[in-house]
Tab-separated table of C-alpha atoms in Angstrom:
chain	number	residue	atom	x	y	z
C	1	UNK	CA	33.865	-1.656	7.762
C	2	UNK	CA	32.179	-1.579	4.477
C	3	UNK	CA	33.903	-2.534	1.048
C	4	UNK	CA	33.131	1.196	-0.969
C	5	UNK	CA	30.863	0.396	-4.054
C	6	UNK	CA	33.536	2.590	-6.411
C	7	UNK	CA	36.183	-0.341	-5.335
C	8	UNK	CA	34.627	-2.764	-7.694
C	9	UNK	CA	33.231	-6.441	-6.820
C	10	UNK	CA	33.636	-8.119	-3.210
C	11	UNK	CA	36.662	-10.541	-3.086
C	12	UNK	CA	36.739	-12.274	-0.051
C	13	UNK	CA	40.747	-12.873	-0.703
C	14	UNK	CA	40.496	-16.052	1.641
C	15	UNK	CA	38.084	-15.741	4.216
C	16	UNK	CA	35.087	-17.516	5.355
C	17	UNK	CA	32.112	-16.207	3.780
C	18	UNK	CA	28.676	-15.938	6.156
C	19	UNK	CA	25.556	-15.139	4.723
C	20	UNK	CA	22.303	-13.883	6.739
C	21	UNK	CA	19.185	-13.356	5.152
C	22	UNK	CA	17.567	-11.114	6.812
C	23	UNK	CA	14.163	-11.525	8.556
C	24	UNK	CA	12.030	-8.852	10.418
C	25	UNK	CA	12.314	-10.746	13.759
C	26	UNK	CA	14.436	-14.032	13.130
C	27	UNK	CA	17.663	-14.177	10.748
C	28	UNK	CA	19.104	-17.754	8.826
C	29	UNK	CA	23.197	-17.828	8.334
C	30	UNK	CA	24.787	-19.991	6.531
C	31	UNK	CA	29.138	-20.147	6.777
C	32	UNK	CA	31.030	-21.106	3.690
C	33	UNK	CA	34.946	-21.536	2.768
C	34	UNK	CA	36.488	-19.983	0.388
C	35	UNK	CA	35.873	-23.576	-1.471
C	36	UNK	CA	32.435	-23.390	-0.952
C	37	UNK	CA	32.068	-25.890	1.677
C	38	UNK	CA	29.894	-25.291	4.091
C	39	UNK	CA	31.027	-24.861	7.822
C	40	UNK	CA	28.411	-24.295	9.846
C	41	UNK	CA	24.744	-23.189	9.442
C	42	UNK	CA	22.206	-21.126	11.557
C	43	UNK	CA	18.362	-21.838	10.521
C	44	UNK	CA	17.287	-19.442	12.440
C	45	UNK	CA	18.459	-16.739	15.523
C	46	UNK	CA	16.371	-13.830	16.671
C	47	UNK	CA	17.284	-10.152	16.231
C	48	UNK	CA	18.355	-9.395	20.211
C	49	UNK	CA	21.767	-9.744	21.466
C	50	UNK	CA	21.121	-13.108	22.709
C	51	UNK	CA	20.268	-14.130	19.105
C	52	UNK	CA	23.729	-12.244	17.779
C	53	UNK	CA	25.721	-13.838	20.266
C	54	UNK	CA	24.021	-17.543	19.102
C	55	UNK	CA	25.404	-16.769	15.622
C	56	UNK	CA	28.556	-15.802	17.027
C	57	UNK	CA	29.127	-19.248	18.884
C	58	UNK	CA	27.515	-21.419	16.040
C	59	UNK	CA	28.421	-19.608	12.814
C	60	UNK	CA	31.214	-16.768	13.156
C	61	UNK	CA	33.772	-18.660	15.609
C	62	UNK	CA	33.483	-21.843	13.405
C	63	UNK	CA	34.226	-19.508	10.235
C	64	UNK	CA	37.521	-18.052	11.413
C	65	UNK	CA	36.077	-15.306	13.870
C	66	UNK	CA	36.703	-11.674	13.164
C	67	UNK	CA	39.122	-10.851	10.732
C	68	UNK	CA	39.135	-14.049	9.073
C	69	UNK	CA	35.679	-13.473	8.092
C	70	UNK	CA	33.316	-11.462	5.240
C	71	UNK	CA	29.855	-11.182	6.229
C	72	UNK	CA	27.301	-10.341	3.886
C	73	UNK	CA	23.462	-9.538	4.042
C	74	UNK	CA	20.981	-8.203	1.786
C	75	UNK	CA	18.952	-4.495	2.235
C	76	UNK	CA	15.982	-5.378	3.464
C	77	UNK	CA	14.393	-2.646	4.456
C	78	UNK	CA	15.488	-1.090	7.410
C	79	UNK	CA	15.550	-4.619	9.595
C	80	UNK	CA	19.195	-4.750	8.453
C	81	UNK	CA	21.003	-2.037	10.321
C	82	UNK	CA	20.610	-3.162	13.407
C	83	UNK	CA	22.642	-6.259	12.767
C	84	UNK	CA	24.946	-5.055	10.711
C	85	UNK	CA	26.537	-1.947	13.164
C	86	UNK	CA	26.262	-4.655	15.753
C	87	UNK	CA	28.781	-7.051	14.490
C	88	UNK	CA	30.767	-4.148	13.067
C	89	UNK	CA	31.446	-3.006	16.686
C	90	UNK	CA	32.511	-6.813	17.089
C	91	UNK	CA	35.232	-6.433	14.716
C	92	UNK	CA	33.612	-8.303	11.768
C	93	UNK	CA	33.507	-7.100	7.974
C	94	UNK	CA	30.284	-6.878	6.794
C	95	UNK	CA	28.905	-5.960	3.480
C	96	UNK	CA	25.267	-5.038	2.394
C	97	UNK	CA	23.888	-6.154	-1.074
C	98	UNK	CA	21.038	-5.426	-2.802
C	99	UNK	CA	18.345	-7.777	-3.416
C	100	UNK	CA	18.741	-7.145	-7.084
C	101	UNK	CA	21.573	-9.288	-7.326
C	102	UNK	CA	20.805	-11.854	-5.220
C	103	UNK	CA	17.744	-12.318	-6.413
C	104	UNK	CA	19.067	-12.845	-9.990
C	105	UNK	CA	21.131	-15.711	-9.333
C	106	UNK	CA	19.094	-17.298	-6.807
C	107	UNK	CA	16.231	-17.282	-9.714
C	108	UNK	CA	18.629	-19.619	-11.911
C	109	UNK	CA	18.032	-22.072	-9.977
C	110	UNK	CA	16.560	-25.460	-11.554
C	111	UNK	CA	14.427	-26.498	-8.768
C	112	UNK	CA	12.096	-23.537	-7.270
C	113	UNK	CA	12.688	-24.091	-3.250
C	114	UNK	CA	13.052	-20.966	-1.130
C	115	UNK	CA	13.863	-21.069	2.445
C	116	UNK	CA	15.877	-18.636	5.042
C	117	UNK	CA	18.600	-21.354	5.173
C	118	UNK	CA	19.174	-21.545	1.152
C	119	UNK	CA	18.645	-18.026	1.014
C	120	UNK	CA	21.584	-17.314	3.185
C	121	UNK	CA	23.932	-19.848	1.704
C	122	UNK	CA	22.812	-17.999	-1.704
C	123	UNK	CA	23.981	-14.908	-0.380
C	124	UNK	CA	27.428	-16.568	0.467
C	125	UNK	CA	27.865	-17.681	-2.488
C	126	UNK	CA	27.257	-14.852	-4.393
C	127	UNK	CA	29.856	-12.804	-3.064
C	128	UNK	CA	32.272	-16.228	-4.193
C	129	UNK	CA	31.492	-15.583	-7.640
C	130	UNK	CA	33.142	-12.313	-7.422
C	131	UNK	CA	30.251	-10.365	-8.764
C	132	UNK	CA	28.465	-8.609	-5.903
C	133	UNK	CA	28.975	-4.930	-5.311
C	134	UNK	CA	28.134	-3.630	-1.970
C	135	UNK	CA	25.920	-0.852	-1.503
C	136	UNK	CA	26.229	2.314	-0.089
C	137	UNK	CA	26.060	2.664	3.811
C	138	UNK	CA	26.171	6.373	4.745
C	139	UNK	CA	27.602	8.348	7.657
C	140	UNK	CA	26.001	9.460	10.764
C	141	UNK	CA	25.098	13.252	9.440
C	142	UNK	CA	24.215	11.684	6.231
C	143	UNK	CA	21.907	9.434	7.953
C	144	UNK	CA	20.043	12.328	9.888
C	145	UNK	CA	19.648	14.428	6.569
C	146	UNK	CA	18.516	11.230	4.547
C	147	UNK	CA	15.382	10.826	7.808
C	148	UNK	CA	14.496	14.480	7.571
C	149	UNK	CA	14.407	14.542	3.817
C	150	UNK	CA	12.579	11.355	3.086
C	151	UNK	CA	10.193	12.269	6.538
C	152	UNK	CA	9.451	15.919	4.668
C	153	UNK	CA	8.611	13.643	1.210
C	154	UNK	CA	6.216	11.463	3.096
C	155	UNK	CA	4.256	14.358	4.986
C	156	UNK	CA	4.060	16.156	1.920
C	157	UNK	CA	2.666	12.725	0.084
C	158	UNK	CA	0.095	12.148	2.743
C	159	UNK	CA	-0.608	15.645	2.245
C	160	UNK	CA	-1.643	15.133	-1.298
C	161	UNK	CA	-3.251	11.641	-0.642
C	162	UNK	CA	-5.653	13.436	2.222
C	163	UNK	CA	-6.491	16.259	-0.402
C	164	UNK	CA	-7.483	14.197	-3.256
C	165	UNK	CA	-9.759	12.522	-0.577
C	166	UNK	CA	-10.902	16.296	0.092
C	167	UNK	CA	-11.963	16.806	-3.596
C	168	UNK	CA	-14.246	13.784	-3.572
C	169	UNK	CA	-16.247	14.992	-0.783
C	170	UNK	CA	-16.622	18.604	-2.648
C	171	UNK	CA	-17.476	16.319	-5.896
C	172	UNK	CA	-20.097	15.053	-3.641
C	173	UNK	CA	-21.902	18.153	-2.838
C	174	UNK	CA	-20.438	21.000	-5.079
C	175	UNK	CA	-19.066	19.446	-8.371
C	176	UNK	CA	-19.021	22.815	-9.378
C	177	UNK	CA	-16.814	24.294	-7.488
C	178	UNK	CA	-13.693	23.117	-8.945
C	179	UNK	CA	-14.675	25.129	-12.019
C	180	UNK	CA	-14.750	28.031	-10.472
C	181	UNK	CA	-11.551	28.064	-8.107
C	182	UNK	CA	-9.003	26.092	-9.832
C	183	UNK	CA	-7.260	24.998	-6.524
C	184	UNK	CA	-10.588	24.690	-4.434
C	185	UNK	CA	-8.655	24.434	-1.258
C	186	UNK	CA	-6.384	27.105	-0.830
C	187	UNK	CA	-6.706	29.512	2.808
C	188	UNK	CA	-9.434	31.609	1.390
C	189	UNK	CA	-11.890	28.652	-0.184
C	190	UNK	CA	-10.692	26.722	3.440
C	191	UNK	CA	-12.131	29.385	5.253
C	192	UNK	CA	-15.591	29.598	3.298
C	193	UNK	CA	-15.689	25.827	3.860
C	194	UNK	CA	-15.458	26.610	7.422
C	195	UNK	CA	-17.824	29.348	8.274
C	196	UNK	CA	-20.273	28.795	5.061
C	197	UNK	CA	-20.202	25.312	4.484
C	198	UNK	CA	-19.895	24.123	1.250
C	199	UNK	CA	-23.875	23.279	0.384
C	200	UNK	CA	-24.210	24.843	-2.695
C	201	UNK	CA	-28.478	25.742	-0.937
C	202	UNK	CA	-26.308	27.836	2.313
C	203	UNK	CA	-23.994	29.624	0.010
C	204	UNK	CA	-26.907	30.944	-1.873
C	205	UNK	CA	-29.145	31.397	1.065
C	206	UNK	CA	-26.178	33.607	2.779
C	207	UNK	CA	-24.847	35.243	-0.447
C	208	UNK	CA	-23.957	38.707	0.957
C	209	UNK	CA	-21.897	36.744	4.256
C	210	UNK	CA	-20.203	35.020	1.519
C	211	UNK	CA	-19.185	37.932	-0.912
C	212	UNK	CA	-18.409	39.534	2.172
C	213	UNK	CA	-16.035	36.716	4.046
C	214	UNK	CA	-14.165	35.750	0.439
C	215	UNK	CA	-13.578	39.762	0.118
C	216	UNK	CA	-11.652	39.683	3.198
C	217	UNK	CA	-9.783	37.014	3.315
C	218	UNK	CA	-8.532	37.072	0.340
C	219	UNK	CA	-7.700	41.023	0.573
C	220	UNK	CA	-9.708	41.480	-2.704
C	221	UNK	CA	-7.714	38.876	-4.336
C	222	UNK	CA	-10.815	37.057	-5.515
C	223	UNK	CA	-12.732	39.404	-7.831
C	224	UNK	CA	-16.650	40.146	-7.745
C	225	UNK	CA	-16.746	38.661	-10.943
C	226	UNK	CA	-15.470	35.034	-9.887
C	227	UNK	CA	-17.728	35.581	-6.643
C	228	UNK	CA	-20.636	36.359	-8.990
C	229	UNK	CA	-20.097	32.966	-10.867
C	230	UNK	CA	-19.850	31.180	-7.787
C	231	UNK	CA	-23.331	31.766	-6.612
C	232	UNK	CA	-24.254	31.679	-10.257
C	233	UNK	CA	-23.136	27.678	-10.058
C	234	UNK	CA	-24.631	27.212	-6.740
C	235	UNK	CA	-27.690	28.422	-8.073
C	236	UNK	CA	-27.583	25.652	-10.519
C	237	UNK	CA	-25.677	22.844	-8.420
C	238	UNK	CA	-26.579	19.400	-8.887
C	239	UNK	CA	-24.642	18.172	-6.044
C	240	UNK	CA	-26.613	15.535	-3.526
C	241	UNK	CA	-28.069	16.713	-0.325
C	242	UNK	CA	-27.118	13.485	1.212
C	243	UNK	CA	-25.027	13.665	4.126
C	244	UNK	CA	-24.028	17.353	3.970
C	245	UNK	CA	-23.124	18.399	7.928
C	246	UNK	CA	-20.754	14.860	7.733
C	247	UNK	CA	-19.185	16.094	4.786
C	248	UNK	CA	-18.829	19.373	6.301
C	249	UNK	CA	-17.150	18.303	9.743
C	250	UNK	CA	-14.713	15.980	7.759
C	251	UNK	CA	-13.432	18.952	5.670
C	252	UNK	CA	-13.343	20.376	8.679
C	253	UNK	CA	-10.883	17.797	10.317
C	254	UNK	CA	-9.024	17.592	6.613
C	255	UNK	CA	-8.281	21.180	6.878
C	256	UNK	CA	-6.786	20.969	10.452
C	257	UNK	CA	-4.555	17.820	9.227
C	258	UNK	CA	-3.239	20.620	6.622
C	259	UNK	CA	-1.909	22.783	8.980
C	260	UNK	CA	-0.705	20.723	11.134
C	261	UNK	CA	1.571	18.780	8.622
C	262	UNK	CA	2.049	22.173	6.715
C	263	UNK	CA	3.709	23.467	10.217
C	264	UNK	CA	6.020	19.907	10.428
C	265	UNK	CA	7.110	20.576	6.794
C	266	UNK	CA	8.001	24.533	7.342
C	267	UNK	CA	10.024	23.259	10.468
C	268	UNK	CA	11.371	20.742	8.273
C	269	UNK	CA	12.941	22.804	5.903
C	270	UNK	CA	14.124	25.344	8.321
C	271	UNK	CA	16.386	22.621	9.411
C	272	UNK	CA	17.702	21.712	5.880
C	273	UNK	CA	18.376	24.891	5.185
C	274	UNK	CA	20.708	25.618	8.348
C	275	UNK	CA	22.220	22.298	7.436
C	276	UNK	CA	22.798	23.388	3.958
C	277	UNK	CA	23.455	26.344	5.011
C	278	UNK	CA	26.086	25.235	7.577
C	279	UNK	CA	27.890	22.600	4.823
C	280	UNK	CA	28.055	25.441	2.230
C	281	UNK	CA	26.669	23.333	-0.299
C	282	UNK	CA	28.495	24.207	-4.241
C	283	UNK	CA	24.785	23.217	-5.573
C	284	UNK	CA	23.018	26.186	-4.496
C	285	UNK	CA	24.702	28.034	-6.822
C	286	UNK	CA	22.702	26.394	-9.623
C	287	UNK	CA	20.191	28.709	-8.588
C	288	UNK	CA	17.956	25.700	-6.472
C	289	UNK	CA	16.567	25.768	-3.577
C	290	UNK	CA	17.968	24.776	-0.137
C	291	UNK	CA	15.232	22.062	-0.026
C	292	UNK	CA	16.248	20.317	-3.228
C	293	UNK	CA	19.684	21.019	-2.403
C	294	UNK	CA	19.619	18.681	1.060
C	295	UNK	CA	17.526	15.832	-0.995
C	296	UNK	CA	20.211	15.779	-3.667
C	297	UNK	CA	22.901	15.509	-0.792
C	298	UNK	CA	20.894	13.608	1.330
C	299	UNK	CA	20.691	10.549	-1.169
C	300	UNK	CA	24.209	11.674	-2.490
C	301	UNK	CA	26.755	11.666	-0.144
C	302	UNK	CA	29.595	10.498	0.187
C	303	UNK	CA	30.017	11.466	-3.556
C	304	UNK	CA	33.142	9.711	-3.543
C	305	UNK	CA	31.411	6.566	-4.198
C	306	UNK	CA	30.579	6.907	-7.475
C	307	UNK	CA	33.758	7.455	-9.315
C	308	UNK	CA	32.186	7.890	-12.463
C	309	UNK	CA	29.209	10.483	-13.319
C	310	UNK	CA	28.151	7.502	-15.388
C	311	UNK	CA	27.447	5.615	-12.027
C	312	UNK	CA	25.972	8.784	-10.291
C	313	UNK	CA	23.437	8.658	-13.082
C	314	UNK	CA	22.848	5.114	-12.885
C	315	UNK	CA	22.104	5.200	-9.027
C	316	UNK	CA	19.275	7.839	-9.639
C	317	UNK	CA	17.854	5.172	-11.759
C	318	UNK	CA	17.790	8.324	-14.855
C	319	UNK	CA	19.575	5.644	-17.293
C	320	UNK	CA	17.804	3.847	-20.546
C	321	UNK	CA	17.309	0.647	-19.941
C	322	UNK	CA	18.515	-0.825	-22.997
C	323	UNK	CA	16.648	-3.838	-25.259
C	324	UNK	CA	18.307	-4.979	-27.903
C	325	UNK	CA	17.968	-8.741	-28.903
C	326	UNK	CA	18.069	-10.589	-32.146
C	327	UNK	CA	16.016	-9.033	-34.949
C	328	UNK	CA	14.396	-7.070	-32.285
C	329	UNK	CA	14.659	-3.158	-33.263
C	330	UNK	CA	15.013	-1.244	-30.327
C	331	UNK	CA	13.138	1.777	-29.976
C	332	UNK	CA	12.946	4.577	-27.016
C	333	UNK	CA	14.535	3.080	-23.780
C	334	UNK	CA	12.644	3.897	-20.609
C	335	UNK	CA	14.903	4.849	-17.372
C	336	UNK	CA	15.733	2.476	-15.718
C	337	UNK	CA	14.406	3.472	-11.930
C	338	UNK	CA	16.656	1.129	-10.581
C	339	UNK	CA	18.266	3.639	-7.985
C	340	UNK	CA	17.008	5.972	-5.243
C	341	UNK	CA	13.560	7.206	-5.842
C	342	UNK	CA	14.297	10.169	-3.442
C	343	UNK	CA	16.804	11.171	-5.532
C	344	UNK	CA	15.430	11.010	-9.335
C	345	UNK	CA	12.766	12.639	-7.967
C	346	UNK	CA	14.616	15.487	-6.410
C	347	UNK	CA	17.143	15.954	-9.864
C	348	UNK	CA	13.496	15.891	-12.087
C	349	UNK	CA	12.033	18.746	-10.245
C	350	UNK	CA	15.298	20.462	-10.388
C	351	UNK	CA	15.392	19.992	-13.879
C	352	UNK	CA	11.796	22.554	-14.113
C	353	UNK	CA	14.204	25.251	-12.301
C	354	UNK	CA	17.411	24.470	-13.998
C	355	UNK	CA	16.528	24.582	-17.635
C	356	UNK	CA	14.775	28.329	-17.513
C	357	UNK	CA	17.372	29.708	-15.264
C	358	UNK	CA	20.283	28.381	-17.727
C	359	UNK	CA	20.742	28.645	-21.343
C	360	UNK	CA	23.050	25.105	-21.875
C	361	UNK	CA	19.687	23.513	-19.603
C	362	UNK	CA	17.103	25.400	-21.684
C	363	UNK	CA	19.268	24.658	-24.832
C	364	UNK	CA	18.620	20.819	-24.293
C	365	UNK	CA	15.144	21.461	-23.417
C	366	UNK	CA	14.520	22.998	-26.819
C	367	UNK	CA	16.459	20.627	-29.050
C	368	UNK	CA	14.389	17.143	-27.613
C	369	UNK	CA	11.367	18.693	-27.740
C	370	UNK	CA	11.891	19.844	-31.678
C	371	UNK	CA	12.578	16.361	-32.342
C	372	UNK	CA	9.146	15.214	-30.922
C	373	UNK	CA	9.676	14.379	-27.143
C	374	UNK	CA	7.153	15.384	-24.644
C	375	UNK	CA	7.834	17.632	-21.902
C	376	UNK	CA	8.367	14.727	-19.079
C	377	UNK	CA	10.607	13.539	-21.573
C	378	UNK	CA	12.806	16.501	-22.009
C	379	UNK	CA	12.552	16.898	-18.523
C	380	UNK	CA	14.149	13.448	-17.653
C	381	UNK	CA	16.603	14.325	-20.058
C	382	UNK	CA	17.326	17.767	-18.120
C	383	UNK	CA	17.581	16.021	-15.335
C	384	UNK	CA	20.001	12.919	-16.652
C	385	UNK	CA	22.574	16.132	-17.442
C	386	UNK	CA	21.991	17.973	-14.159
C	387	UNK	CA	23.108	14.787	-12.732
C	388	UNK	CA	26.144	14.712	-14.256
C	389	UNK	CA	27.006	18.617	-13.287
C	390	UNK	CA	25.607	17.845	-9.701
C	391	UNK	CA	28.631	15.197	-9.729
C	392	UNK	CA	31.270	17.281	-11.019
C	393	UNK	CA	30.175	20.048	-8.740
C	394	UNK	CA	30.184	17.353	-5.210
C	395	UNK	CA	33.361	15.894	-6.118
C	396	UNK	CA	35.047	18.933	-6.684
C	397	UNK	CA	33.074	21.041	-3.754
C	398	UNK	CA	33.202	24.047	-6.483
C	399	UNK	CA	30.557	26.377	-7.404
C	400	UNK	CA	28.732	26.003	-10.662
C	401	UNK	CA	29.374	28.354	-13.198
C	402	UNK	CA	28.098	29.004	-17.190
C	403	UNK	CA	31.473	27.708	-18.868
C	404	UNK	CA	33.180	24.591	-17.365
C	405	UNK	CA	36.682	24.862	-16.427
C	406	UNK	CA	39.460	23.779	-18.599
C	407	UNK	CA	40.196	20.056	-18.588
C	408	UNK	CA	44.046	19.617	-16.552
């Protein structure tokens, strides 16, 4: 089991306390009473069963066993999970902290020294002070959505990492292509790459093939006019000459690497949106898309966590951070980013569909931007508010609508 985060700070009410920090192939543990004292110390176990059932015999048995122990780790990356479900199966209660807060009060310390054994005892005695929070460990179906979601952002990142690569080989040969075709590599441009080439000397040379291909493609999409400037800057290219079949055959590969991640990401969100779909989500009545819905849930559920839309908004890291010290006037606070990146960044691209589909959104929009804020600004702002509907709407599973409901 897992103390909920809404519950307030860990207590261990009596029990042992066992710390682990967290390695990616070898863990420390350090046991201490409720006193302090230490019991019994690990320096190091590996991460097989063998290695669990070491700390079992050396640490947990000598701390009280299960039930008479709280066992507490930090988040570190994903090298945590595997230890934690495993001594949850064994009947021990085990809590997950953030780094953040361990890291805080292990920095206070007078003499710098870090090791995995005073790591671990750090960790046990920061859930003695009574201040740690847990952190949120979701369900199985949670879980799946969270890996499809955050699999879909990373394809479509390495996407856009791959295609600014792409631009600097057109730079190379054709820097004046991008003024022509604003997105240079759309299906229609791709497909001139591919039969043409991009050497400004071919496209000239084979001017007719290429008024001819670009005509098709595009159904007449692309108009003789931008054609005609096309060749017109090809005429007059200054791109280099140096290495132009290499260049070619990498665009080549670049352009199959787009398809094939563009077909994993269309698969992608043919399973969110069943799953949405399926779960009858209340936010796609805001008018987003399934998508955006399942990355909002994804990073969101159980909603019951955060009792407080305050805390909702805090955990998508769209809070000020606040300075205020001394004579020090304190002037526009920066969010935080504190929480889940998955999630601020799914609420701020809601916010672009949210605030022209609604007039309280658009209203907000409006009124920051009259008093001077930039349009990332406003849009942050948006996006702090949506927050706070996208919590009233999950922890009432209701439907949004234009005027909120009367207050019981």
């Amino acid at each position: 089991m897992i103390a909920n985060p809404q519950e307030g700070p860990i207590h261990a009410r009596g029990r042992a306390v066992v710390g682990i920090d967290i390695g990616k192939r070898k863990h420390s543990a350090t046991a201490v009473s409720p006193q302090g004292e230490v019991l019994a110390r690990l320096a190091s176990f590996s991460n097989t069963r063998e290695g669990i059932d070491l700390l079992e015999s050396e640490v947990l048995q000598k701390a009280g066993g299960p039930g008479k122990t709280l066992i507490a780790m930090e988040a570190t990356g994903h090298y945590w999970i595997c230890m934690y479900w495993e001594l949850t199966r064994r009947g021990y209660c085990c809590v997950v902290l953030n780094p953040i807060q361990t890291n805080a009060r292990m920095g206070a310390r007078i003499r710098k020294t870090k090791t995995d054994p005073i790591d671990s005892l750090g960790i046990a005695r920061v859930i003695l002070s009574g201040e740690a929070r847990a952190t949120r460990v979701p369900d199985e179906k949670t879980v799946e959505l969270r890996l499809l979601v955050r699999h879909r952002w990373r394809l479509v990142q390495a996407r856009a990492d791959m295609e600014r690569y792409a631009q600097t080989l057109l730079d190379r040969v054709f820097p004046e292509y991008e003024s022509v075709f604003s997105k240079p590599l759309l299906p229609s441009t791709r497909a001139l790459i591919r039969e043409i080439g991009i050497d400004p000397r071919q496209i000239i040379s084979r001017a007719d093939e290429v008024r001819y291909l670009l005509r098709r493609v595009s159904r007449r999409q692309i108009s003789d006019d931008k054609i005609d400037q096309l060749l017109q800057k090809a005429s007059h290219s200054i791109g280099t000459p140096q290495a132009t079949t290499l260049i070619a055959q990498q665009l080549h590969d670049i352009f199959q690497y787009f398809e094939l991640i563009e077909q994993q990401v269309a698969q992608i969100d043919e399973q969110l949106e069943a799953r949405i779909l399926e779960a009858g989500s209340p936010l796609l009545s805001l008018g987003i898309g399934p998508v955006l819905a399942a990355s909002i849930h994804a990073e969101s559920d159980s909603i019951r966590d955060f009792s407080t839309p305050g805390q909702y908004v805090a955990y998508a890291g769209l809070d000020p951070s606040v300075h205020d010290s001394g004579d020090t006037v304190r002037g526009r606070s920066k969010i935080s980013k504190r929480g889940s990146p998955t999630l601020r960044r799914a609420l701020y691209q809601a916010a672009f569909v949210i605030y022209r589909k609604h007039d309280y959104f658009l209203r907000r929009y409006k009124k920051y931007r009259r008093k001077g804020r930039s349009h990332t600004e406003a849009s942050i702002i948006v996006a702090d508010r949506l927050a706070r509907v996208v919590w009233r709407l999950l922890t009432d599973n209701r439907p949004f609508k234009k005027r909120p409901p009367k207050k019981s």
